CSV table of C-alpha atoms in Angstrom, one decimal:
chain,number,residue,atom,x,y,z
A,1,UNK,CA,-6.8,7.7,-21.0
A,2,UNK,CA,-4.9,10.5,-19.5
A,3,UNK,CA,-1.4,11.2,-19.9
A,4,UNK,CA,-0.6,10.2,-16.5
A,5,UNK,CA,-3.7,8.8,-14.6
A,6,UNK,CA,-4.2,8.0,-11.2
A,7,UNK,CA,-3.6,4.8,-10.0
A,8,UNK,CA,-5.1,2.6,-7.5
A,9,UNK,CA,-3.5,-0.5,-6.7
A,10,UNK,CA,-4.9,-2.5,-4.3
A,11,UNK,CA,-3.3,-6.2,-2.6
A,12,UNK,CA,-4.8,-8.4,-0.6
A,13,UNK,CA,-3.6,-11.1,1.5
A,14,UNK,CA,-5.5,-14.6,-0.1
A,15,UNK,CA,-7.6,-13.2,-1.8
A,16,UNK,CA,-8.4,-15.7,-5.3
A,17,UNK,CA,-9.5,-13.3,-7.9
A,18,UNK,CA,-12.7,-15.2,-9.2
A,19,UNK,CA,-13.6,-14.1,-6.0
A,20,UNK,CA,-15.3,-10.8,-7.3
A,21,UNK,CA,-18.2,-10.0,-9.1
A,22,UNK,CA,-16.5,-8.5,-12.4
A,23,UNK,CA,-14.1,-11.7,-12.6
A,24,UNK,CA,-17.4,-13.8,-12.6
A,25,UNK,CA,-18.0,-15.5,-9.4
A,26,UNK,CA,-22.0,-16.2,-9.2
A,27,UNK,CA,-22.6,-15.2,-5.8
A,28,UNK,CA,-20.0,-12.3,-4.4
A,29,UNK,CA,-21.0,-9.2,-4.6
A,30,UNK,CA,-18.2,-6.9,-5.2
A,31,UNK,CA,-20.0,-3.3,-6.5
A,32,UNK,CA,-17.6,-0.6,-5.8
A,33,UNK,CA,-14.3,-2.8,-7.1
A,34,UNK,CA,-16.5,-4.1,-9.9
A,35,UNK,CA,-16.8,-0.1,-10.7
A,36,UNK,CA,-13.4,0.3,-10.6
A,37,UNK,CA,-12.5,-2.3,-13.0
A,38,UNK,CA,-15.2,-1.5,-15.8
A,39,UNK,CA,-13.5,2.2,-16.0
A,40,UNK,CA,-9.8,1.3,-15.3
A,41,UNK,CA,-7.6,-1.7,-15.8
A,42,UNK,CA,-7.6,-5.2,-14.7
A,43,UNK,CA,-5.0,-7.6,-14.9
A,44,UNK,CA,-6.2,-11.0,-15.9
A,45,UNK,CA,-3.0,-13.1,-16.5
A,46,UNK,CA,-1.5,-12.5,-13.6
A,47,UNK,CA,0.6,-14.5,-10.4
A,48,UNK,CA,1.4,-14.9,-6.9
A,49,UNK,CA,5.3,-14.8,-7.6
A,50,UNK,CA,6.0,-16.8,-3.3
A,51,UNK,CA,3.4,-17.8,-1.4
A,52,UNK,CA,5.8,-15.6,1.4
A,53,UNK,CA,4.7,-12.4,2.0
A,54,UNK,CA,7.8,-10.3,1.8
A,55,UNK,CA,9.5,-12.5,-1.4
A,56,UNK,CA,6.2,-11.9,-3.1
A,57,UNK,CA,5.7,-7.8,-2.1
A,58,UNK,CA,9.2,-7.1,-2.7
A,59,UNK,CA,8.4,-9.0,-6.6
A,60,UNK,CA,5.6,-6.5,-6.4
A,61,UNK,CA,7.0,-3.5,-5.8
A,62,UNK,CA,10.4,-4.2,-7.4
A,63,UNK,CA,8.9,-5.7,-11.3
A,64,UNK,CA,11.8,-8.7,-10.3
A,65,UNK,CA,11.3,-12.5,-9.1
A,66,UNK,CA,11.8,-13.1,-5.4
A,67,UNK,CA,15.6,-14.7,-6.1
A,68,UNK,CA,16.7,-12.3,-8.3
A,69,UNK,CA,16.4,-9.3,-5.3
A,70,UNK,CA,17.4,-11.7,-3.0
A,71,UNK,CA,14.1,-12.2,-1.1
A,72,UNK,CA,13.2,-15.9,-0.3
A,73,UNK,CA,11.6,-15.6,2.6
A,74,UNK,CA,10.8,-13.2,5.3
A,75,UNK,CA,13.7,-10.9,4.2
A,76,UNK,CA,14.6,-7.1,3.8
A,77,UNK,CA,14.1,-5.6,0.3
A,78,UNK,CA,18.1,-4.5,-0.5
A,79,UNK,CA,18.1,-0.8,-0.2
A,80,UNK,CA,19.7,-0.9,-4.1
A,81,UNK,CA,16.5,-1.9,-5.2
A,82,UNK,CA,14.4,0.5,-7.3
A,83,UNK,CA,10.7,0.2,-6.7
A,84,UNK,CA,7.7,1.3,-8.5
A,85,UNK,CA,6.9,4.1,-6.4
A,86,UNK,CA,10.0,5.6,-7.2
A,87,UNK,CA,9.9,5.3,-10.8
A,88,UNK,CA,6.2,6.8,-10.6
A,89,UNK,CA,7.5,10.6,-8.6
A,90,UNK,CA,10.6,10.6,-11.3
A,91,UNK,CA,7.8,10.7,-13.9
A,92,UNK,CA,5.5,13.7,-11.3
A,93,UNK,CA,3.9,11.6,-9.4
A,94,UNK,CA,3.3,12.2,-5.7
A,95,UNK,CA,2.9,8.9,-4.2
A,96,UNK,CA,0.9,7.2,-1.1
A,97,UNK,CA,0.4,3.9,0.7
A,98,UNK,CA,-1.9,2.8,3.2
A,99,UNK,CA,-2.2,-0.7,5.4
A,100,UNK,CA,0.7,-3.5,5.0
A,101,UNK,CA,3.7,-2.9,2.8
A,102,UNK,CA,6.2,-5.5,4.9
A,103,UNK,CA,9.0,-5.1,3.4
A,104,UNK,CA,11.2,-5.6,6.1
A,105,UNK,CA,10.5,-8.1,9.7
A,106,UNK,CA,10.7,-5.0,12.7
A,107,UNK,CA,8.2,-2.9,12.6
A,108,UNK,CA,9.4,0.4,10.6
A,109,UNK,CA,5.8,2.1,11.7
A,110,UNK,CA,7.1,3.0,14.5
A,111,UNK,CA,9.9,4.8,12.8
A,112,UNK,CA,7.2,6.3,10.4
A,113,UNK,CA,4.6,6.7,13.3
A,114,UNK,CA,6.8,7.9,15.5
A,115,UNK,CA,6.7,5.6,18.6
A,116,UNK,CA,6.4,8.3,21.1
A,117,UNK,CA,3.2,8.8,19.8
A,118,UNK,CA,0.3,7.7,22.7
A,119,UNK,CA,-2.0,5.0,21.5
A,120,UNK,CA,-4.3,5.4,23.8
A,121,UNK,CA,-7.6,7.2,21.6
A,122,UNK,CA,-7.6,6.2,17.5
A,123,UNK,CA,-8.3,9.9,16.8
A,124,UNK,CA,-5.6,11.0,18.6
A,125,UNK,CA,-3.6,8.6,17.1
A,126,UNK,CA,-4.9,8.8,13.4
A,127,UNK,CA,-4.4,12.8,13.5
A,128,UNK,CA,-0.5,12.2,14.5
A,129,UNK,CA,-0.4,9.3,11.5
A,130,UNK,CA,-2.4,11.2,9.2
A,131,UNK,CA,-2.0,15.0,9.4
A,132,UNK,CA,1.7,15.0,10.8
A,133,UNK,CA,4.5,15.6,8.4
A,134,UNK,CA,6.5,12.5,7.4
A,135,UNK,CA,10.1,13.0,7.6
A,136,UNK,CA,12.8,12.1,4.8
A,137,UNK,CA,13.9,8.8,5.4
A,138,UNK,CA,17.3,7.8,3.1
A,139,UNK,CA,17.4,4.2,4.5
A,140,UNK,CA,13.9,3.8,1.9
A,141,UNK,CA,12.2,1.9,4.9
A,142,UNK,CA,9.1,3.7,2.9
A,143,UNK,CA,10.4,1.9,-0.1
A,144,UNK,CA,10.0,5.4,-2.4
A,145,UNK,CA,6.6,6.3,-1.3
A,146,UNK,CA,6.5,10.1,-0.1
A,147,UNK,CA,3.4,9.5,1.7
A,148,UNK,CA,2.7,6.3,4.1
A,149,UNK,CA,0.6,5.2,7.1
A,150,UNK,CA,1.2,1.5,8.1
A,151,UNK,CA,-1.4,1.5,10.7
A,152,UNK,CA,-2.4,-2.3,10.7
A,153,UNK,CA,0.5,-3.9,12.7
A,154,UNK,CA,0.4,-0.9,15.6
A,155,UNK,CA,-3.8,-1.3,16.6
A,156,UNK,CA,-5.8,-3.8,18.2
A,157,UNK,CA,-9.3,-2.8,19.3
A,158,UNK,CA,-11.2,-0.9,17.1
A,159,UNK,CA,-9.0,-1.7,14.1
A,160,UNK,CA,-12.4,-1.4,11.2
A,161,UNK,CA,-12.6,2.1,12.3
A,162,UNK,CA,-9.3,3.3,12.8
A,163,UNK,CA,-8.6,1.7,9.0
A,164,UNK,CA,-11.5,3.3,7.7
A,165,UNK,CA,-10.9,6.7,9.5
A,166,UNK,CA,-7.1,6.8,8.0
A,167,UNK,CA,-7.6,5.7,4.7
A,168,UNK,CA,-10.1,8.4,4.7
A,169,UNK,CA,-8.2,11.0,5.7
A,170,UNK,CA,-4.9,9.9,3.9
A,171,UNK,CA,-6.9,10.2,0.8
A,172,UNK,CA,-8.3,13.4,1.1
A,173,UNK,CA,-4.7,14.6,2.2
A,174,UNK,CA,-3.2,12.9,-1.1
A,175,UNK,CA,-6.1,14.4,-3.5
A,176,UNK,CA,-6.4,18.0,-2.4
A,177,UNK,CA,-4.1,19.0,-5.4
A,178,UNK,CA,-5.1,17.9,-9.0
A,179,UNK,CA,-1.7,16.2,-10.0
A,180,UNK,CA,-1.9,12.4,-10.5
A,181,UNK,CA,-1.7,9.9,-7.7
A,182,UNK,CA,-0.7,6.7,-7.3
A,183,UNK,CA,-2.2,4.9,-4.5
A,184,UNK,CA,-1.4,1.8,-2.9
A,185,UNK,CA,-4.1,0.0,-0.4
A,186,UNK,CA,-2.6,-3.4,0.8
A,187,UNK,CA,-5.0,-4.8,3.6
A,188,UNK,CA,-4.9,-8.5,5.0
């Protein structure tokens, strides 16, 4: 393995894990994650630390149980909180997210989005997400990730493309230099 790979890390809302191909299930066919398991690492003694969404991201992205940060419910992750995207850029790495971090109830897309932006096309709208500079924010409302589109609350419509689209491009924006990456894709 490489001194420091890249890393994918992908949550889904739901989503049982014998429900893919390489955990086993008989009938779901899962090729491209199946891939990415047989040539990287899969966690098989693992749990949902709160059947809440925020307790159970902030766990996530903080390596601590729901009480211990504070998080019960739908609460904000307390800004003394390291999280793992932090620790990854003091070790070199340039870090990215894409889809639903929730972290916090309002909507901090529109901070990172910048609300002025029209929604009226998805291009239009996933070149200002996508290609636009993402300014420095000290209150960590992008919980230590340099690099962030939270596109999934802000859409309606044509959300399959748009998702597609931005992922697309915020990959290919992340990868154009050769250091490693960690990558975070949360969908519902």
């Amino acid at each position: 393995m490489a001194a420091r790979p890249n890393v994918l890390w992908i949550m889904t809302d739901q989503h049982r894990a014998d429900c893919l191909g390489c955990m086993g299930h008989p009938a779901v066919r899962t090729p491209h994650l199946d891939r990415i398991a047989r040539e990287g690492v899969v966690f098989e003694n693992a749990f949902c630390q709160s059947p809440v969404c925020m307790a159970s991201r902030g766990s996530v992205f903080t390596g601590r149980y729901p009480a211990a940060i504070g998080i019960r419910g739908m609460g904000i992750l307390p800004p003394q909180e390291t999280t793992t995207p932090e620790l990854f850029q003091r070790h070199g790495y340039r870090t990215g997210a894409f889809g639903k971090v929730h972290l916090t109830p309002e909507l901090y897309t529109r901070r990172i989005l910048k609300s002025e932006t029209p929604i009226l096309d998805w291009r239009a709208f996933a070149d200002a997400a996508c290609l636009a500079p993402i300014p420095p924010d000290p209150r960590k409302e992008r919980y230590g990730f340099q690099d962030y589109v939270g596109c999934e609350d802000c859409l309606q419509g044509s959300f399959r493309e748009v998702r597609d689209e931005m992922l697309w491009r915020l990959t290919r924006r992340l990868t154009r230099n050769l250091d490693p990456l960690p990558l975070v894709l949360s969908q519902y």
